[in-house]
Coordinates of C-alpha atoms and ligand atoms in Angstrom, one line a residue:
X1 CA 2.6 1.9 -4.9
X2 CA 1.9 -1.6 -3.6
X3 CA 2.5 -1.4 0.0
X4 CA 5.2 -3.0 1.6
X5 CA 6.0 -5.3 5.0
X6 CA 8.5 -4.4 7.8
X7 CA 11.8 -6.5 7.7
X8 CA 13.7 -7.2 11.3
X9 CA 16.1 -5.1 10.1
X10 CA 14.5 -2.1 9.9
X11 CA 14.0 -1.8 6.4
X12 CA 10.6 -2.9 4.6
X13 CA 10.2 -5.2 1.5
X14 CA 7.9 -4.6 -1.3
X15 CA 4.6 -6.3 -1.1
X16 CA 5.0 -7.2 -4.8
X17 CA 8.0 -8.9 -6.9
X18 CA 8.6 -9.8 -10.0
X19 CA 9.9 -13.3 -10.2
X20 CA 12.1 -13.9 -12.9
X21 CA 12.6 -18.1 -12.8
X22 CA 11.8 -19.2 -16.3
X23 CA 12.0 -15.5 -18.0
X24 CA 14.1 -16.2 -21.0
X25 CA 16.7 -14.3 -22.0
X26 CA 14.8 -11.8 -24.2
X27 CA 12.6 -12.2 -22.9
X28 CA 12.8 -11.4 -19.1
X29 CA 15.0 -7.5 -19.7
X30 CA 11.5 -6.2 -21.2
X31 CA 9.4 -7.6 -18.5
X32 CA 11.5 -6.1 -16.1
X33 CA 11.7 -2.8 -17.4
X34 CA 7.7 -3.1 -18.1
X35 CA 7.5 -4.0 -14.3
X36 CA 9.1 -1.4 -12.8
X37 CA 7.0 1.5 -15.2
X38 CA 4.3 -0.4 -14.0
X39 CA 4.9 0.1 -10.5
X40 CA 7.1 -3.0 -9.1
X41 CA 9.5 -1.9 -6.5
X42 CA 10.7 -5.8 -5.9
X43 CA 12.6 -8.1 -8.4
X44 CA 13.0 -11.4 -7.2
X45 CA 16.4 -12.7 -9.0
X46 CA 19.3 -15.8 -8.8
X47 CA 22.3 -17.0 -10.6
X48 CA 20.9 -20.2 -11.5
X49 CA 17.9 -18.7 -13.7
X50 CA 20.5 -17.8 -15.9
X51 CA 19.2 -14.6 -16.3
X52 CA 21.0 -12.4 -13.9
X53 CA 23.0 -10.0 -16.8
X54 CA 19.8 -9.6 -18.6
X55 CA 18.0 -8.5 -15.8
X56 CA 21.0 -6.2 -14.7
X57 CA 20.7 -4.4 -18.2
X58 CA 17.1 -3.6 -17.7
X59 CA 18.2 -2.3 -14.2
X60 CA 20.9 -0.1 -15.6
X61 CA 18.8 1.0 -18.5
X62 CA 16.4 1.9 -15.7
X63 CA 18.7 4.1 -13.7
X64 CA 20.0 5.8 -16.8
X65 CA 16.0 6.8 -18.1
X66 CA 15.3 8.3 -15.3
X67 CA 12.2 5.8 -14.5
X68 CA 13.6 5.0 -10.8
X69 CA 17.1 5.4 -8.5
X70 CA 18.9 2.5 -7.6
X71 CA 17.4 3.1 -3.9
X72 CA 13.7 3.3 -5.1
X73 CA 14.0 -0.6 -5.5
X74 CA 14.5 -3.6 -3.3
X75 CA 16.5 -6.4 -5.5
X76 CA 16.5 -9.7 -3.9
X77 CA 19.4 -12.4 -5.2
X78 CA 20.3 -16.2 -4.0
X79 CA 23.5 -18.2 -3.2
X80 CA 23.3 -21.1 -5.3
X81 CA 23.4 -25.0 -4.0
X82 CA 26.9 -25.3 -5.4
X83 CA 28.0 -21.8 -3.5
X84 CA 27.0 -23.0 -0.2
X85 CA 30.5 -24.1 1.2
X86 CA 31.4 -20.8 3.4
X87 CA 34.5 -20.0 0.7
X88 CA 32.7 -19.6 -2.1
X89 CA 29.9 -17.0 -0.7
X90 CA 32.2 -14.1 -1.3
X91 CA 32.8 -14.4 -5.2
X92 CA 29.4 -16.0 -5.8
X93 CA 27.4 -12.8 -4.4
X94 CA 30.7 -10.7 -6.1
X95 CA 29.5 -12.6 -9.6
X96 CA 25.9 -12.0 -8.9
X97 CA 26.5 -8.3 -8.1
X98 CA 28.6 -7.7 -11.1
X99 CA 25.7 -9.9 -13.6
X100 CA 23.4 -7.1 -12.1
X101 CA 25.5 -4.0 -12.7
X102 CA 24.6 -3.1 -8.7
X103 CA 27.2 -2.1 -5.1
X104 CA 24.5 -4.1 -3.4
X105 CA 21.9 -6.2 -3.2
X106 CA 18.5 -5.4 -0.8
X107 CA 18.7 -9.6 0.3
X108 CA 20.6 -12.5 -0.6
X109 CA 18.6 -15.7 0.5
X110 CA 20.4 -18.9 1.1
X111 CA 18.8 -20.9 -1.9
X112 CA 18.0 -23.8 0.2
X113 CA 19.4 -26.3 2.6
X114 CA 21.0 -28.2 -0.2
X115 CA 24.8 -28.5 -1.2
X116 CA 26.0 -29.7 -4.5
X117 CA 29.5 -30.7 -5.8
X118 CA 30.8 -27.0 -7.1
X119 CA 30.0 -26.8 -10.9
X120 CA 27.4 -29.6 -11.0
X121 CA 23.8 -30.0 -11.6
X122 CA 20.9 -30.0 -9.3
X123 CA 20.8 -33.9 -9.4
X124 CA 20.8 -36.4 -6.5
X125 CA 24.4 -37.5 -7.4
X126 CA 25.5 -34.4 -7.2
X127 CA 24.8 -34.2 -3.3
X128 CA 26.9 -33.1 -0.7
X129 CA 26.0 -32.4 3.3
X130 CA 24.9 -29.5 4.3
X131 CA 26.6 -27.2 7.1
X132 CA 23.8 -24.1 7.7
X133 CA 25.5 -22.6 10.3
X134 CA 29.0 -22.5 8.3
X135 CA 27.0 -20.8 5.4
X136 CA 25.5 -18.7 7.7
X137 CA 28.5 -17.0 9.0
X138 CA 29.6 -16.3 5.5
X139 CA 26.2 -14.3 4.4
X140 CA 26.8 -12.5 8.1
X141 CA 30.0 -11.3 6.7
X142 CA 28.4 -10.2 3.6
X143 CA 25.8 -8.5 5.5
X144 CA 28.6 -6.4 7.6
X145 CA 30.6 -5.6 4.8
X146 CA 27.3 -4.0 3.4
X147 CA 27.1 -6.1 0.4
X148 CA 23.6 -7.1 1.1
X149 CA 21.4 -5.0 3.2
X150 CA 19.4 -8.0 4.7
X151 CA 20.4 -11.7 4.7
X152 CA 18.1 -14.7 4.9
X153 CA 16.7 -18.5 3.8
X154 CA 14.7 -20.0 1.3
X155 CA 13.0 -23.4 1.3
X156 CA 14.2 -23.9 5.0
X157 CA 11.4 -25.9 7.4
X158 CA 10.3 -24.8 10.9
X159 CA 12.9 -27.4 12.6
X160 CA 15.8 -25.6 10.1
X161 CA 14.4 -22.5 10.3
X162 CA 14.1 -22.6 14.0
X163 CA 17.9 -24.4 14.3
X164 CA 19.2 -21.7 12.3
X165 CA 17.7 -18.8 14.5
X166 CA 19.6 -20.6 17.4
X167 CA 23.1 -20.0 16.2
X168 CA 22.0 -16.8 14.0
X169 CA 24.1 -13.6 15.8
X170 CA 22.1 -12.2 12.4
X171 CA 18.7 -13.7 12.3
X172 CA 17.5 -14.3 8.6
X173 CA 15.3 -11.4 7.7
X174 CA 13.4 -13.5 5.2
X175 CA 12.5 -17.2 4.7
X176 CA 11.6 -17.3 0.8
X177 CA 9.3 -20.4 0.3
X178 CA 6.6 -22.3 -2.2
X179 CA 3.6 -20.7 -0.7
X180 CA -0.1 -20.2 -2.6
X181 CA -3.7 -21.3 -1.8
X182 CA -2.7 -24.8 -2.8
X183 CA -0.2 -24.9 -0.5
X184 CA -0.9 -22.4 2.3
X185 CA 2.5 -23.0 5.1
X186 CA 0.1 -22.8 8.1
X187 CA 2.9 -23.6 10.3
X188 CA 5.8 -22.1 8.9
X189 CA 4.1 -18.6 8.7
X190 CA 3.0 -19.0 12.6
X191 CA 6.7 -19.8 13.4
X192 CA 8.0 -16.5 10.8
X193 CA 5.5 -14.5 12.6
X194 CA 6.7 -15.1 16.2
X195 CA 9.9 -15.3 15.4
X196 CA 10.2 -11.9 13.3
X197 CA 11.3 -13.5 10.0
X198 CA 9.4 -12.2 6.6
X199 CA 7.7 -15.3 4.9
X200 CA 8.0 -14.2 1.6
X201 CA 5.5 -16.6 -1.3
X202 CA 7.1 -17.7 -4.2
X203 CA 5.3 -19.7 -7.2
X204 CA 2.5 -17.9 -5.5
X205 CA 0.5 -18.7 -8.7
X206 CA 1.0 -22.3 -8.6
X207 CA 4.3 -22.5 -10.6
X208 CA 1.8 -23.1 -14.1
X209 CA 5.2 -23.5 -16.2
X210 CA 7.6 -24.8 -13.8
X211 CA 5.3 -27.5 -11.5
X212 CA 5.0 -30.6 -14.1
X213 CA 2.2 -31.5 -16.4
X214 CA 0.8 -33.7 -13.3
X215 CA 0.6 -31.4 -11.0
X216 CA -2.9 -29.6 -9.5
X217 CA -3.9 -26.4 -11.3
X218 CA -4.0 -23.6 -8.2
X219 CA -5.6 -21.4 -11.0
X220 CA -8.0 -23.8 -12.1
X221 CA -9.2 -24.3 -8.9
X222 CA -12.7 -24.6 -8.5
X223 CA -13.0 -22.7 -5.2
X224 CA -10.5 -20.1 -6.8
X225 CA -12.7 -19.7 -9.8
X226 CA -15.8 -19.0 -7.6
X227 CA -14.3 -16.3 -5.8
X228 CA -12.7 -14.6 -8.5
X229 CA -16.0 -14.9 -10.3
X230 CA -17.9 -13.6 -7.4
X231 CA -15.2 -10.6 -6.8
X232 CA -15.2 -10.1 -10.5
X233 CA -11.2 -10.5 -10.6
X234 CA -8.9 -13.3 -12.0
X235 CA -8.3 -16.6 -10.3
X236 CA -4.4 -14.7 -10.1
X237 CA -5.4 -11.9 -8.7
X238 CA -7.4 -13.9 -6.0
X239 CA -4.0 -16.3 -5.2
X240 CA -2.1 -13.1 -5.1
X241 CA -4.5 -10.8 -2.6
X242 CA -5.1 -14.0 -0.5
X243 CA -0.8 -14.2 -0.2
X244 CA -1.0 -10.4 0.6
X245 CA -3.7 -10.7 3.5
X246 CA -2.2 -13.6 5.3
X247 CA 0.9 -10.9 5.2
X248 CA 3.8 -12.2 3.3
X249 CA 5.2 -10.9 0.2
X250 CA 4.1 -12.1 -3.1
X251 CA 6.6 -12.7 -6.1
X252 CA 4.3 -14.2 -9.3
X253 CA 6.4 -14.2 -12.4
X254 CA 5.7 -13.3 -15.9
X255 CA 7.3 -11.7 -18.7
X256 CA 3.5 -11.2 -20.3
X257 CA 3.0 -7.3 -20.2
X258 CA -0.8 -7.1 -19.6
X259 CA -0.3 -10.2 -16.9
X260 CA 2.8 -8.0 -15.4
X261 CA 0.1 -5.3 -14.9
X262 CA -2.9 -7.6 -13.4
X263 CA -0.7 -9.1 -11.2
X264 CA 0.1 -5.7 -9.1
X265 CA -3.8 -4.9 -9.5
X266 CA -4.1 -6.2 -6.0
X267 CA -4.2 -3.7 -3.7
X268 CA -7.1 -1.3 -3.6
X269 CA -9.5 -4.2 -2.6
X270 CA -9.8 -7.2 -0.6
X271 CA -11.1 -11.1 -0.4
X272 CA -13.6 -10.9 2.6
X273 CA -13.5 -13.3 5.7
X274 CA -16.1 -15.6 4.6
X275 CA -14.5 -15.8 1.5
X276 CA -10.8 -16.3 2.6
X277 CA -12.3 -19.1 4.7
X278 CA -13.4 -20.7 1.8
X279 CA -9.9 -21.0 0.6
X280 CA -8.7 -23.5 3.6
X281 CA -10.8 -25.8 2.0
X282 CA -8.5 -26.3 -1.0
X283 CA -6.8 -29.6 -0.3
X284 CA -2.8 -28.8 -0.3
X285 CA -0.2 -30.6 -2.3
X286 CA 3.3 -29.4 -2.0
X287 CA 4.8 -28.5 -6.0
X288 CA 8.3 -27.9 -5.6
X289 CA 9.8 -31.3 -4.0
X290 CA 13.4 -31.3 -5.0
X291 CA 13.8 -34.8 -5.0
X292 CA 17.7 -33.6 -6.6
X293 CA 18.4 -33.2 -2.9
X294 CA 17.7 -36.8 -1.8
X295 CA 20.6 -39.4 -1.9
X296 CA 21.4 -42.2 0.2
X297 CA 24.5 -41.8 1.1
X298 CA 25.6 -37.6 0.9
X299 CA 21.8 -35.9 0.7
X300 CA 19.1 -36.0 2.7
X301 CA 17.9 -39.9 2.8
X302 CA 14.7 -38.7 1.8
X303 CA 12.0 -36.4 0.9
X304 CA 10.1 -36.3 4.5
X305 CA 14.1 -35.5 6.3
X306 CA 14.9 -32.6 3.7
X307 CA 11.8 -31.2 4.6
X308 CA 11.4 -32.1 8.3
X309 CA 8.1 -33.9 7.4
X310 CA 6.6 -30.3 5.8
X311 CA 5.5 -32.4 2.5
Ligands
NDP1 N1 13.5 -19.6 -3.8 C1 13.1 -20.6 -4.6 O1 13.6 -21.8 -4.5 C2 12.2 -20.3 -5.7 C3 11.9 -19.0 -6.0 N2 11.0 -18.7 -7.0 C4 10.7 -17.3 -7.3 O2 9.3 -17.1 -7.3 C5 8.9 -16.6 -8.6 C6 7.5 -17.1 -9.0 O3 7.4 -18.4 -9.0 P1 7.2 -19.3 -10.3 O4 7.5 -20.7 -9.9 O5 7.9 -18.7 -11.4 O6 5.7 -19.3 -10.6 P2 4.4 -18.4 -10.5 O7 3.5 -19.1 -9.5 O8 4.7 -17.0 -10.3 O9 3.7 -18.6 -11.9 C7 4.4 -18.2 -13.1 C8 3.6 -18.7 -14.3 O10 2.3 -18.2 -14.3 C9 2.0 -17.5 -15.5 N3 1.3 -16.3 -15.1 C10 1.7 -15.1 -14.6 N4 0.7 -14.3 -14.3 C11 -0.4 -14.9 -14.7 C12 -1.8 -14.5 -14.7 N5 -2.1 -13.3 -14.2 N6 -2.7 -15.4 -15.1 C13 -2.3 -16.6 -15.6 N7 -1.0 -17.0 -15.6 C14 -0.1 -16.2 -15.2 C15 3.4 -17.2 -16.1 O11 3.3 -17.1 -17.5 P3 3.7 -15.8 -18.3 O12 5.1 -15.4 -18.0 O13 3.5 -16.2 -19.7 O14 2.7 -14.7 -17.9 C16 4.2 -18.4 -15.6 O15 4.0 -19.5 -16.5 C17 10.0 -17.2 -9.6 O16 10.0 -16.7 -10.8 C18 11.2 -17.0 -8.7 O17 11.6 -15.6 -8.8 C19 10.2 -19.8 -7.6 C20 10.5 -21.1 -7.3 C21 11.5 -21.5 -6.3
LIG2 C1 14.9 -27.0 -2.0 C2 14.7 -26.4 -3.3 C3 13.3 -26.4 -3.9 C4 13.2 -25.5 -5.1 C5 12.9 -26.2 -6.4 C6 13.6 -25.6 -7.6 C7 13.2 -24.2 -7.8 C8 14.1 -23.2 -8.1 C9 13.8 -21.9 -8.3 O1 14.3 -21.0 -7.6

């Protein structure tokens, strides 16, 4: 198994997840039940991949082969942007649960700290204020009546993360954010660490499908690709052990069986200190932006406020 980190709630979260953002349906059933053979304890799931039944099939299909028990794994779901007024958290985790064939979910993350019109798409039009703390109080509701075992954030900055922990009677277990070598959340994870909240890494490969043609390679990486040449491992497998030692929870996703596999391979060894040193010399760009979430008049009046200068 891949080791695991302690939750403020008392339970512990997988080290490893499988993300499933961009699995295709067809595609993302098989990589889940290839996952879990394989040895993934953690799948990292939403609404808005479109994806959730699929997934929930693999699960069931799972239970019913005998390959794991529905407590052996930790599934992790999101309340999407146009969920986030406080009456429509009940039925949204209610349709997630029922898309995943489960009772209960291991964590349900806030998305992010964006509202859209109900029904609408993640564009800057679409905008509506936020209210964090109103939100909030729903997922605490969700959390007493047992529908998800741990509640927390994703995308949320130190000032909303630490704004949030201020009116929390439930402090978020987890803040669930863009986090790889190219973009290492200094900061943030000082303010997770001392504050007890898991900082758990997605697109912790760089987001190769997802971050736009322009964006940096954090595979291709030149200082990547000399260390994984020097530990004989792939630049992947490098990203992903570098996530595990700084502590947080990794979630790369791929529905590629032989990459599903080298992507847990990262357990039994480690980057030395001279050579994860090397890595704070890769010069950080920020992938995931969001710019849906920026509108003059009912967003966030730019990219700098939604993320409290963290860009
Ligand atoms: N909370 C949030 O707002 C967000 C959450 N997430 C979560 O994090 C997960 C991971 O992030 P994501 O943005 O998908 O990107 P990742 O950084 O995990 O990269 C995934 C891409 O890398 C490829 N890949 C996977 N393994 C390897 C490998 N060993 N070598 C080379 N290429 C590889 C995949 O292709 P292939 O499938 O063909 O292997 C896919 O194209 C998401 O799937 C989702 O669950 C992601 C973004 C935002
Ligand atoms: C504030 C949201 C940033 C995330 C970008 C979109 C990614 C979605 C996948 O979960």
């Amino acid at each position: 198994m891949a080791g695991s980190f302690a939750l403020n709630t008392g339970a512990t979260i997988p080290a490893i997840g499988l993300g499933t953002w961009h699995a295709q349906p067809g595609a993302v059933g098989d990589a889940v039940y290839a996952a879990v053979k394989a040895g993934y304890r953690q799948i990292d799931c939403a609404p808005s991949y479109g994806n959730e039944k699929e997934v929930g099939l693999a699960l069931k299909k799972l239970f019913q082969d005998g390959v794991v028990q529905r407590e052996d794994l930790f599934i992790t779901s999101k309340l999407w942007y146009c969920n986030n007024a406080p009456e429509y958290v009940p039925e949204a985790i209610q349709t997630t649960l029922d898309d995943l064939q489960l009772e209960y979910l291991d964590l349900y993350l806030i998305h992010g700290p964006i509202r859209l019109k109900k029904g609408t798409a993640p564009l800057s039009e679409n905008s509506l204020p936020c209210d964090i703390p109103a939100t909030w109080a729903a997922m605490e509701k969700l959390h007493e009546a047992g529908k998800a075992r741990a509640i927390g954030v994703s995308n949320f900055s130190c000032r909303k993360l630490d704004s949030l922990l201020a009116v929390a009677r439930v402090p978020p277990a987890v803040n669930q954010v863009e986090c790889h070598p190219g973009w290492q959340q200094a900061k943030l994870r000082d303010l997770c660490r001392s504050t007890g909240v898991h900082l758990s890494a997605y697109s912790p490969l760089g987001s190769p499908a997802a971050a736009g043609v322009n964006a940096p390679s954090v595979l291709g990486h030149p200082v990547l690709t000399s260390i994984a040449h020097r530990l004989q491992r792939t630049p992947a497998q490098v990203a992903l052990r570098w996530g595990l030692q700084m502590g947080q929870s990794v979630l790369p996703k791929s529905t590629d069986e032989a990459r599903i596999k080298e992507n847990l391979d990262v357990v039994d060894w480690c980057i030395p200190e001279e050579l994860m040193a090397e890595m704070l010399e890769i010069e950080q760009v920020k992938l995931l932006r969001a710019e849906f979430g920026v509108h003059p008049v009912h967003g966030y009046k730019s990219l700098k406020d939604l993320w409290d200068g963290e860009i």
